[in-house]
mmCIF file of C-alpha atoms in Angstrom:
data_model
loop_
_atom_site.group_PDB
_atom_site.id
_atom_site.type_symbol
_atom_site.label_atom_id
_atom_site.label_comp_id
_atom_site.label_asym_id
_atom_site.label_seq_id
_atom_site.Cartn_x
_atom_site.Cartn_y
_atom_site.Cartn_z
ATOM 1 C CA UNK D 1 88.449 176.601 117.339
ATOM 2 C CA UNK D 2 91.457 175.311 119.282
ATOM 3 C CA UNK D 3 95.089 175.439 118.264
ATOM 4 C CA UNK D 4 95.066 171.822 117.127
ATOM 5 C CA UNK D 5 92.066 172.348 114.893
ATOM 6 C CA UNK D 6 93.576 175.509 113.393
ATOM 7 C CA UNK D 7 96.818 173.671 112.711
ATOM 8 C CA UNK D 8 94.990 170.854 110.949
ATOM 9 C CA UNK D 9 93.023 173.313 108.795
ATOM 10 C CA UNK D 10 96.213 175.103 107.786
ATOM 11 C CA UNK D 11 97.937 171.791 107.091
ATOM 12 C CA UNK D 12 95.086 170.578 104.929
ATOM 13 C CA UNK D 13 95.001 173.903 103.084
ATOM 14 C CA UNK D 14 98.720 173.714 102.410
ATOM 15 C CA UNK D 15 98.431 170.136 101.191
ATOM 16 C CA UNK D 16 95.582 171.092 98.870
ATOM 17 C CA UNK D 17 97.663 173.887 97.391
ATOM 18 C CA UNK D 18 100.651 171.568 96.973
ATOM 19 C CA UNK D 19 98.564 168.855 95.295
ATOM 20 C CA UNK D 20 96.900 171.423 93.061
ATOM 21 C CA UNK D 21 100.258 172.792 91.926
ATOM 22 C CA UNK D 22 101.552 169.242 91.436
ATOM 23 C CA UNK D 23 98.482 168.377 89.384
ATOM 24 C CA UNK D 24 98.929 171.389 87.120
ATOM 25 C CA UNK D 25 102.615 170.552 86.728
ATOM 26 C CA UNK D 26 101.795 166.972 85.730
ATOM 27 C CA UNK D 27 99.231 168.099 83.183
ATOM 28 C CA UNK D 28 101.698 170.572 81.712
ATOM 29 C CA UNK D 29 104.825 168.404 81.577
ATOM 30 C CA UNK D 30 103.628 164.833 81.244
ATOM 31 C CA UNK D 31 101.494 165.091 78.120
ATOM 32 C CA UNK D 32 101.916 162.006 75.951
ATOM 33 C CA UNK D 33 103.445 159.824 78.685
ATOM 34 C CA UNK D 34 102.006 156.642 80.129
ATOM 35 C CA UNK D 35 101.102 158.562 83.255
ATOM 36 C CA UNK D 36 98.627 160.727 81.364
ATOM 37 C CA UNK D 37 97.613 158.263 78.665
ATOM 38 C CA UNK D 38 94.472 156.961 80.312
ATOM 39 C CA UNK D 39 93.128 160.460 80.933
ATOM 40 C CA UNK D 40 93.885 161.617 77.394
ATOM 41 C CA UNK D 41 92.870 158.550 75.394
ATOM 42 C CA UNK D 42 89.417 157.991 76.817
ATOM 43 C CA UNK D 43 87.447 157.466 73.601
ATOM 44 C CA UNK D 44 87.488 154.816 70.912
ATOM 45 C CA UNK D 45 88.626 157.329 68.306
ATOM 46 C CA UNK D 46 90.484 160.615 68.102
ATOM 47 C CA UNK D 47 93.752 162.339 67.249
ATOM 48 C CA UNK D 48 97.179 161.208 68.433
ATOM 49 C CA UNK D 49 99.197 164.088 66.993
ATOM 50 C CA UNK D 50 99.990 165.520 70.417
ATOM 51 C CA UNK D 51 102.046 162.435 71.265
ATOM 52 C CA UNK D 52 104.396 163.155 68.366
ATOM 53 C CA UNK D 53 105.016 166.868 68.726
ATOM 54 C CA UNK D 54 108.398 167.677 70.153
ATOM 55 C CA UNK D 55 109.463 164.053 70.357
ATOM 56 C CA UNK D 56 113.152 163.287 69.939
ATOM 57 C CA UNK D 57 112.521 159.795 68.614
ATOM 58 C CA UNK D 58 114.625 158.647 65.665
ATOM 59 C CA UNK D 59 111.691 157.283 63.668
ATOM 60 C CA UNK D 60 108.739 159.146 62.204
ATOM 61 C CA UNK D 61 106.343 156.874 64.070
ATOM 62 C CA UNK D 62 106.883 154.104 66.635
ATOM 63 C CA UNK D 63 104.436 151.582 68.063
ATOM 64 C CA UNK D 64 105.068 149.428 71.121
ATOM 65 C CA UNK D 65 103.424 146.015 71.005
ATOM 66 C CA UNK D 66 102.052 144.085 74.022
ATOM 67 C CA UNK D 67 103.902 140.898 74.873
ATOM 68 C CA UNK D 68 101.548 138.457 73.166
ATOM 69 C CA UNK D 69 101.319 140.485 69.946
ATOM 70 C CA UNK D 70 103.856 140.029 67.175
ATOM 71 C CA UNK D 71 105.076 143.275 65.552
ATOM 72 C CA UNK D 72 104.937 141.497 62.190
ATOM 73 C CA UNK D 73 101.134 141.245 62.522
ATOM 74 C CA UNK D 74 100.773 145.010 62.062
ATOM 75 C CA UNK D 75 99.520 145.728 58.529
ATOM 76 C CA UNK D 76 100.224 148.800 56.412
ATOM 77 C CA UNK D 77 98.221 149.848 53.348
ATOM 78 C CA UNK D 78 98.444 152.929 51.151
ATOM 79 C CA UNK D 79 95.486 155.017 50.049
ATOM 80 C CA UNK D 80 94.820 158.247 48.179
ATOM 81 C CA UNK D 81 97.912 158.879 46.085
ATOM 82 C CA UNK D 82 100.470 157.954 48.768
ATOM 83 C CA UNK D 83 99.433 160.718 51.168
ATOM 84 C CA UNK D 84 97.109 158.593 53.295
ATOM 85 C CA UNK D 85 98.038 155.325 55.001
ATOM 86 C CA UNK D 86 96.129 152.862 57.133
ATOM 87 C CA UNK D 87 97.941 150.969 59.885
ATOM 88 C CA UNK D 88 95.966 148.053 61.345
ATOM 89 C CA UNK D 89 96.834 146.362 64.633
ATOM 90 C CA UNK D 90 94.747 143.174 64.809
ATOM 91 C CA UNK D 91 93.002 141.747 67.869
ATOM 92 C CA UNK D 92 94.099 144.426 70.337
ATOM 93 C CA UNK D 93 92.321 145.600 73.539
ATOM 94 C CA UNK D 94 90.361 148.843 73.414
ATOM 95 C CA UNK D 95 92.786 150.261 75.998
ATOM 96 C CA UNK D 96 95.768 149.823 73.652
ATOM 97 C CA UNK D 97 96.323 153.516 72.883
ATOM 98 C CA UNK D 98 96.079 154.296 76.589
ATOM 99 C CA UNK D 99 98.470 151.551 77.660
ATOM 100 C CA UNK D 100 100.946 152.031 74.816
ATOM 101 C CA UNK D 101 100.861 155.617 73.495
ATOM 102 C CA UNK D 102 102.328 156.107 70.041
ATOM 103 C CA UNK D 103 105.584 158.033 69.787
ATOM 104 C CA UNK D 104 107.858 159.355 67.041
ATOM 105 C CA UNK D 105 109.277 162.583 65.671
ATOM 106 C CA UNK D 106 106.230 163.223 63.499
ATOM 107 C CA UNK D 107 108.285 164.460 60.523
ATOM 108 C CA UNK D 108 106.070 164.857 57.432
ATOM 109 C CA UNK D 109 102.991 163.673 59.352
ATOM 110 C CA UNK D 110 100.060 166.015 58.785
ATOM 111 C CA UNK D 111 97.517 164.135 60.870
ATOM 112 C CA UNK D 112 97.299 160.903 62.858
ATOM 113 C CA UNK D 113 93.978 159.529 64.032
ATOM 114 C CA UNK D 114 93.028 156.286 65.756
ATOM 115 C CA UNK D 115 89.834 154.257 65.926
ATOM 116 C CA UNK D 116 88.750 150.878 67.231
ATOM 117 C CA UNK D 117 87.155 148.766 64.487
ATOM 118 C CA UNK D 118 85.771 145.748 66.258
ATOM 119 C CA UNK D 119 88.777 143.984 67.761
ATOM 120 C CA UNK D 120 91.259 145.862 65.591
ATOM 121 C CA UNK D 121 92.950 149.187 66.239
ATOM 122 C CA UNK D 122 93.281 151.341 63.120
ATOM 123 C CA UNK D 123 95.592 154.310 62.658
ATOM 124 C CA UNK D 124 94.908 156.625 59.727
ATOM 125 C CA UNK D 125 97.975 158.650 58.869
ATOM 126 C CA UNK D 126 98.166 161.526 56.369
ATOM 127 C CA UNK D 127 101.407 163.028 55.138
ATOM 128 C CA UNK D 128 102.316 166.506 53.947
ATOM 129 C CA UNK D 129 103.272 165.155 50.486
ATOM 130 C CA UNK D 130 103.310 161.829 48.620
ATOM 131 C CA UNK D 131 105.736 159.521 50.392
ATOM 132 C CA UNK D 132 106.498 155.843 50.792
ATOM 133 C CA UNK D 133 106.556 154.384 54.286
ATOM 134 C CA UNK D 134 109.243 151.909 55.306
ATOM 135 C CA UNK D 135 108.054 149.490 58.004
ATOM 136 C CA UNK D 136 110.558 147.743 60.259
ATOM 137 C CA UNK D 137 110.288 146.009 63.596
ATOM 138 C CA UNK D 138 112.205 144.405 66.424
ATOM 139 C CA UNK D 139 110.901 141.986 69.060
ATOM 140 C CA UNK D 140 108.364 144.425 70.546
ATOM 141 C CA UNK D 141 108.302 147.583 68.413
ATOM 142 C CA UNK D 142 107.177 148.618 64.946
ATOM 143 C CA UNK D 143 108.966 151.523 63.271
ATOM 144 C CA UNK D 144 107.719 153.633 60.351
ATOM 145 C CA UNK D 145 109.906 155.974 58.315
ATOM 146 C CA UNK D 146 109.168 158.040 55.211
ATOM 147 C CA UNK D 147 111.032 157.968 51.921
ATOM 148 C CA UNK D 148 110.592 160.030 48.771
ATOM 149 C CA UNK D 149 109.650 158.048 45.628
ATOM 150 C CA UNK D 150 112.715 159.584 43.991
ATOM 151 C CA UNK D 151 114.827 157.588 46.462
ATOM 152 C CA UNK D 152 113.644 154.384 44.787
ATOM 153 C CA UNK D 153 113.443 155.259 41.103
ATOM 154 C CA UNK D 154 115.834 156.699 38.549
ATOM 155 C CA UNK D 155 112.866 157.776 36.417
ATOM 156 C CA UNK D 156 109.181 158.281 37.178
ATOM 157 C CA UNK D 157 106.405 158.026 34.589
ATOM 158 C CA UNK D 158 102.794 158.957 35.288
ATOM 159 C CA UNK D 159 100.233 156.978 33.294
ATOM 160 C CA UNK D 160 96.711 158.349 32.994
ATOM 161 C CA UNK D 161 93.497 156.646 31.861
ATOM 162 C CA UNK D 162 91.136 159.335 30.569
ATOM 163 C CA UNK D 163 87.615 159.854 31.964
ATOM 164 C CA UNK D 164 86.367 157.594 34.769
ATOM 165 C CA UNK D 165 83.583 157.494 37.340
ATOM 166 C CA UNK D 166 80.918 160.084 36.599
ATOM 167 C CA UNK D 167 82.774 161.086 33.446
ATOM 168 C CA UNK D 168 82.149 158.443 30.779
ATOM 169 C CA UNK D 169 84.120 160.374 28.179
ATOM 170 C CA UNK D 170 83.128 159.806 24.573
ATOM 171 C CA UNK D 171 80.296 157.280 24.114
ATOM 172 C CA UNK D 172 79.162 155.520 20.944
ATOM 173 C CA UNK D 173 77.410 152.258 20.215
ATOM 174 C CA UNK D 174 77.066 151.570 23.918
ATOM 175 C CA UNK D 175 80.854 151.693 24.352
ATOM 176 C CA UNK D 176 82.364 154.188 26.807
ATOM 177 C CA UNK D 177 85.759 155.818 26.554
ATOM 178 C CA UNK D 178 86.397 155.400 30.295
ATOM 179 C CA UNK D 179 86.151 151.601 29.998
ATOM 180 C CA UNK D 180 88.450 151.355 26.981
ATOM 181 C CA UNK D 181 91.185 153.555 28.430
ATOM 182 C CA UNK D 182 91.117 151.723 31.765
ATOM 183 C CA UNK D 183 91.371 148.341 30.076
ATOM 184 C CA UNK D 184 94.431 149.427 28.073
ATOM 185 C CA UNK D 185 96.088 150.921 31.147
ATOM 186 C CA UNK D 186 95.538 147.730 33.142
ATOM 187 C CA UNK D 187 97.272 145.776 30.372
ATOM 188 C CA UNK D 188 100.091 148.336 30.403
ATOM 189 C CA UNK D 189 100.366 147.873 34.161
ATOM 190 C CA UNK D 190 100.613 144.097 33.794
ATOM 191 C CA UNK D 191 103.464 144.459 31.297
ATOM 192 C CA UNK D 192 105.444 146.699 33.672
ATOM 193 C CA UNK D 193 104.772 144.567 36.740
ATOM 194 C CA UNK D 194 106.840 141.611 35.598
ATOM 195 C CA UNK D 195 110.051 142.917 37.179
ATOM 196 C CA UNK D 196 108.771 144.735 40.220
ATOM 197 C CA UNK D 197 111.289 146.487 42.453
ATOM 198 C CA UNK D 198 111.422 144.548 45.719
ATOM 199 C CA UNK D 199 111.493 147.607 47.986
ATOM 200 C CA UNK D 200 108.105 148.869 46.792
ATOM 201 C CA UNK D 201 106.400 145.558 46.090
ATOM 202 C CA UNK D 202 103.915 146.282 48.860
ATOM 203 C CA UNK D 203 102.595 149.168 46.779
ATOM 204 C CA UNK D 204 102.082 146.952 43.745
ATOM 205 C CA UNK D 205 98.344 147.479 43.575
ATOM 206 C CA UNK D 206 98.800 151.136 42.700
ATOM 207 C CA UNK D 207 102.206 151.345 41.030
ATOM 208 C CA UNK D 208 104.538 149.191 39.007
ATOM 209 C CA UNK D 209 108.223 149.273 38.256
ATOM 210 C CA UNK D 210 110.832 147.739 36.026
ATOM 211 C CA UNK D 211 114.530 148.005 35.274
ATOM 212 C CA UNK D 212 115.636 149.253 31.883
ATOM 213 C CA UNK D 213 119.153 148.937 30.515
ATOM 214 C CA UNK D 214 120.857 152.306 30.357
ATOM 215 C CA UNK D 215 118.080 153.948 32.367
ATOM 216 C CA UNK D 216 117.875 152.200 35.724
ATOM 217 C CA UNK D 217 114.761 151.584 37.763
ATOM 218 C CA UNK D 218 111.582 153.165 36.414
ATOM 219 C CA UNK D 219 108.497 153.709 38.543
ATOM 220 C CA UNK D 220 105.080 153.854 36.881
ATOM 221 C CA UNK D 221 102.369 155.702 38.797
ATOM 222 C CA UNK D 222 98.721 155.529 37.733
ATOM 223 C CA UNK D 223 96.150 158.273 38.201
ATOM 224 C CA UNK D 224 93.396 155.657 38.306
ATOM 225 C CA UNK D 225 93.128 151.881 38.155
ATOM 226 C CA UNK D 226 89.398 151.619 38.752
ATOM 227 C CA UNK D 227 86.209 153.313 37.618
ATOM 228 C CA UNK D 228 86.614 156.352 39.836
ATOM 229 C CA UNK D 229 86.299 160.062 39.111
ATOM 230 C CA UNK D 230 89.557 162.007 38.830
ATOM 231 C CA UNK D 231 89.519 165.675 37.863
ATOM 232 C CA UNK D 232 91.863 166.996 35.203
ATOM 233 C CA UNK D 233 93.455 169.236 37.818
ATOM 234 C CA UNK D 234 94.102 166.253 40.091
ATOM 235 C CA UNK D 235 95.721 164.364 37.232
ATOM 236 C CA UNK D 236 98.211 167.108 36.456
ATOM 237 C CA UNK D 237 98.869 167.817 40.137
ATOM 238 C CA UNK D 238 99.564 164.121 40.581
ATOM 239 C CA UNK D 239 102.280 164.282 37.917
ATOM 240 C CA UNK D 240 103.754 167.493 39.325
ATOM 241 C CA UNK D 241 103.800 166.201 42.883
ATOM 242 C CA UNK D 242 105.798 163.139 41.887
ATOM 243 C CA UNK D 243 108.149 165.261 39.785
ATOM 244 C CA UNK D 244 107.487 162.889 36.884
ATOM 245 C CA UNK D 245 109.884 162.611 33.972
ATOM 246 C CA UNK D 246 107.072 161.758 31.538
ATOM 247 C CA UNK D 247 103.289 162.079 31.504
ATOM 248 C CA UNK D 248 101.244 159.861 29.199
ATOM 249 C CA UNK D 249 97.464 160.148 29.035
ATOM 250 C CA UNK D 250 95.428 157.598 27.051
ATOM 251 C CA UNK D 251 92.217 158.770 25.365
ATOM 252 C CA UNK D 252 89.726 157.748 22.689
ATOM 253 C CA UNK D 253 88.801 160.142 19.907
ATOM 254 C CA UNK D 254 85.381 161.002 18.507
ATOM 255 C CA UNK D 255 83.812 163.330 15.981
ATOM 256 C CA UNK D 256 82.958 166.799 17.267
ATOM 257 C CA UNK D 257 79.226 166.001 17.055
ATOM 258 C CA UNK D 258 79.601 162.516 18.540
ATOM 259 C CA UNK D 259 77.906 161.014 15.482
ATOM 260 C CA UNK D 260 79.039 157.942 13.591
ATOM 261 C CA UNK D 261 81.636 158.696 10.957
ATOM 262 C CA UNK D 262 84.169 157.054 8.688
ATOM 263 C CA UNK D 263 86.957 159.087 10.330
ATOM 264 C CA UNK D 264 89.467 156.731 11.943
ATOM 265 C CA UNK D 265 93.053 156.387 13.091
ATOM 266 C CA UNK D 266 95.317 157.335 15.965
ATOM 267 C CA UNK D 267 96.745 160.739 16.779
ATOM 268 C CA UNK D 268 98.869 162.172 19.569
ATOM 269 C CA UNK D 269 98.767 165.627 21.149
ATOM 270 C CA UNK D 270 101.895 167.368 22.446
ATOM 271 C CA UNK D 271 102.860 170.720 23.954
ATOM 272 C CA UNK D 272 104.177 173.003 21.234
ATOM 273 C CA UNK D 273 105.256 175.533 23.878
ATOM 274 C CA UNK D 274 107.886 173.043 25.052
ATOM 275 C CA UNK D 275 110.905 174.628 23.379
ATOM 276 C CA UNK D 276 113.136 171.703 24.239
ATOM 277 C CA UNK D 277 111.200 169.674 21.682
ATOM 278 C CA UNK D 278 110.915 166.758 24.124
ATOM 279 C CA UNK D 279 107.109 166.750 24.175
ATOM 280 C CA UNK D 280 106.904 166.626 20.387
ATOM 281 C CA UNK D 281 109.549 163.918 20.187
ATOM 282 C CA UNK D 282 107.643 161.862 22.774
ATOM 283 C CA UNK D 283 104.435 162.266 20.777
ATOM 284 C CA UNK D 284 106.159 161.242 17.524
ATOM 285 C CA UNK D 285 107.593 158.159 19.217
ATOM 286 C CA UNK D 286 104.145 157.159 20.487
ATOM 287 C CA UNK D 287 102.598 157.674 17.070
ATOM 288 C CA UNK D 288 105.261 155.545 15.365
ATOM 289 C CA UNK D 289 104.761 152.709 17.846
ATOM 290 C CA UNK D 290 100.967 152.812 17.568
ATOM 291 C CA UNK D 291 101.145 152.655 13.783
ATOM 292 C CA UNK D 292 103.549 149.710 13.865
ATOM 293 C CA UNK D 293 101.668 147.704 16.502
ATOM 294 C CA UNK D 294 98.070 148.473 15.490
ATOM 295 C CA UNK D 295 98.477 148.942 11.719
ATOM 296 C CA UNK D 296 96.125 151.892 12.124
ATOM 297 C CA UNK D 297 95.830 155.107 10.151
ATOM 298 C CA UNK D 298 98.400 157.702 11.188
ATOM 299 C CA UNK D 299 96.680 161.021 11.873
ATOM 300 C CA UNK D 300 99.966 162.463 13.051
ATOM 301 C CA UNK D 301 101.039 164.516 16.048
ATOM 302 C CA UNK D 302 99.125 167.696 16.803
ATOM 303 C CA UNK D 303 99.898 170.712 18.982
ATOM 304 C CA UNK D 304 97.530 170.361 21.929
ATOM 305 C CA UNK D 305 98.343 173.500 23.898
ATOM 306 C CA UNK D 306 94.643 174.312 24.225
ATOM 307 C CA UNK D 307 94.208 171.210 26.378
ATOM 308 C CA UNK D 308 94.585 171.958 30.098
ATOM 309 C CA UNK D 309 96.668 168.864 30.844
ATOM 310 C CA UNK D 310 99.064 169.502 27.986
ATOM 311 C CA UNK D 311 99.403 173.244 28.598
ATOM 312 C CA UNK D 312 100.070 172.968 32.347
ATOM 313 C CA UNK D 313 102.389 169.959 32.335
ATOM 314 C CA UNK D 314 105.871 170.699 33.643
ATOM 315 C CA UNK D 315 107.372 167.611 32.038
ATOM 316 C CA UNK D 316 107.238 166.117 28.512
ATOM 317 C CA UNK D 317 103.570 165.165 28.123
ATOM 318 C CA UNK D 318 101.479 163.501 25.457
ATOM 319 C CA UNK D 319 97.840 162.546 24.989
ATOM 320 C CA UNK D 320 97.483 159.410 22.886
ATOM 321 C CA UNK D 321 94.129 159.133 21.107
ATOM 322 C CA UNK D 322 94.172 155.423 20.272
ATOM 323 C CA UNK D 323 91.283 155.546 17.802
ATOM 324 C CA UNK D 324 87.814 156.873 16.999
ATOM 325 C CA UNK D 325 85.030 155.481 19.114
ATOM 326 C CA UNK D 326 82.567 157.005 16.643
ATOM 327 C CA UNK D 327 83.774 154.755 13.826
ATOM 328 C CA UNK D 328 81.930 151.429 14.079
ATOM 329 C CA UNK D 329 84.765 149.397 12.548
ATOM 330 C CA UNK D 330 87.448 150.955 14.725
ATOM 331 C CA UNK D 331 85.198 150.813 17.798
ATOM 332 C CA UNK D 332 85.050 147.029 17.477
ATOM 333 C CA UNK D 333 88.841 146.932 17.339
ATOM 334 C CA UNK D 334 89.183 149.212 20.352
ATOM 335 C CA UNK D 335 86.914 146.907 22.379
ATOM 336 C CA UNK D 336 88.918 143.828 21.368
ATOM 337 C CA UNK D 337 91.266 142.439 24.051
ATOM 338 C CA UNK D 338 94.056 141.608 21.590
ATOM 339 C CA UNK D 339 93.913 145.078 20.053
ATOM 340 C CA UNK D 340 94.076 146.641 23.508
ATOM 341 C CA UNK D 341 97.069 144.445 24.339
ATOM 342 C CA UNK D 342 98.894 145.668 21.220
ATOM 343 C CA UNK D 343 98.076 149.267 22.156
ATOM 344 C CA UNK D 344 99.528 148.729 25.643
ATOM 345 C CA UNK D 345 102.698 147.212 24.156
ATOM 346 C CA UNK D 346 103.040 150.153 21.755
ATOM 347 C CA UNK D 347 102.727 152.675 24.569
ATOM 348 C CA UNK D 348 105.275 150.860 26.729
ATOM 349 C CA UNK D 349 107.751 150.620 23.850
ATOM 350 C CA UNK D 350 107.335 154.372 23.268
ATOM 351 C CA UNK D 351 108.019 155.152 26.926
ATOM 352 C CA UNK D 352 111.087 152.891 26.937
ATOM 353 C CA UNK D 353 112.466 154.597 23.854
ATOM 354 C CA UNK D 354 111.829 158.078 25.212
ATOM 355 C CA UNK D 355 113.537 157.386 28.564
#
C-alpha cells in the first residue's frame, strides 16, 4: 500500500471517529430538540415525558401550532377526578409530534402520552394530584398551567350519591337505591349550577359552584354523576384529596332483612368522635331541613362511627338516609320527581346554613 493510500485510510479512520463522537454527543445533548424529534417520535403513540424533564419553560406544558392551525382549536377535557386530562389537536399530520415537540417544565405532570386517533392528535396527561388546568394561547402557541381547586373556591363541598354501577344498594319493589340517590344528586347539581364560577365553567359537567353571601365562592364536587362503580375508599379519598370543608353522602334506608315494613322516615348519621361537634351540628341541620321540606318522619341523628366513610372522614361529614326503600308508601314518594326535588332543596339549604 502506497503512502497516498495509507494517508487516505488514516483520514477516513479519523473522520469515522470524529463522526462517531459527534453522533454520541448529539444523542446525549440534543434530546427533545427538533434535531432529534424525528428519530425519537417514530410511532403513532408513546410517551413524551422526556421532552419536559429539565426544561426551563415558564409553563407546565406548551404546544406549538403549525401555521394553518388555530391554537383556539385545541380542546381540553377533564377525566377521572381531575387527575387525568385529554388534549385534542384536530386535523393534524401524523408527523406533528416529530415536527413540533412538546415542551414545558413538567411541574405536577406524572405522565404524558400521545396517540394519533384518525386525523386527530391526542395527548393524555396525568397529574400527581387533583388540579385544574388553565389553557391560554397566543397566535401560534397553546399554554397549559395547573391551579389548585383551593385557588378558585373559598369553600369546597363533596357530594356523594351512594351505591352505583355494580352496587345497586338497597333494592325493593324493583326500585334501586343507586338510581334514587343519583337522581337526587343530579337535581342538587342543577340547583348549584345556576351561578357557575366563570373560571371553572369548562369543568361544569363534573362540578358546580355558586356564590353565597358571607361565605364566598363554594365549589361542589361529585363522587359520581352516572351509574358507575365507586368504592367507599375512593369516595373518602376523593374528599380528603380536595381538602373538603364538608362531606355529604346521600343514601336510602332499608330494614335489616330487606323485607317490606311499615318503618319510615329520614335519619342522618354523624361522627360522634368529632369533638368539635361540627359533624353532629351538620347532621342536625340536614335533619331539620329534610323534615321541613319533605314533611317526613324524623328518626333523628345517629352516631355512625361504625360506618367507614363517617369514621375516616377528616372533615364534618354526614350520611343522609332520605327514607326507607322497604316501605311501599315511602318508596313511591322517593321515586317521585317532585319529592326528589324537595330533598335536593333541603340538602342544599342545609349545606348553605352549615357553611
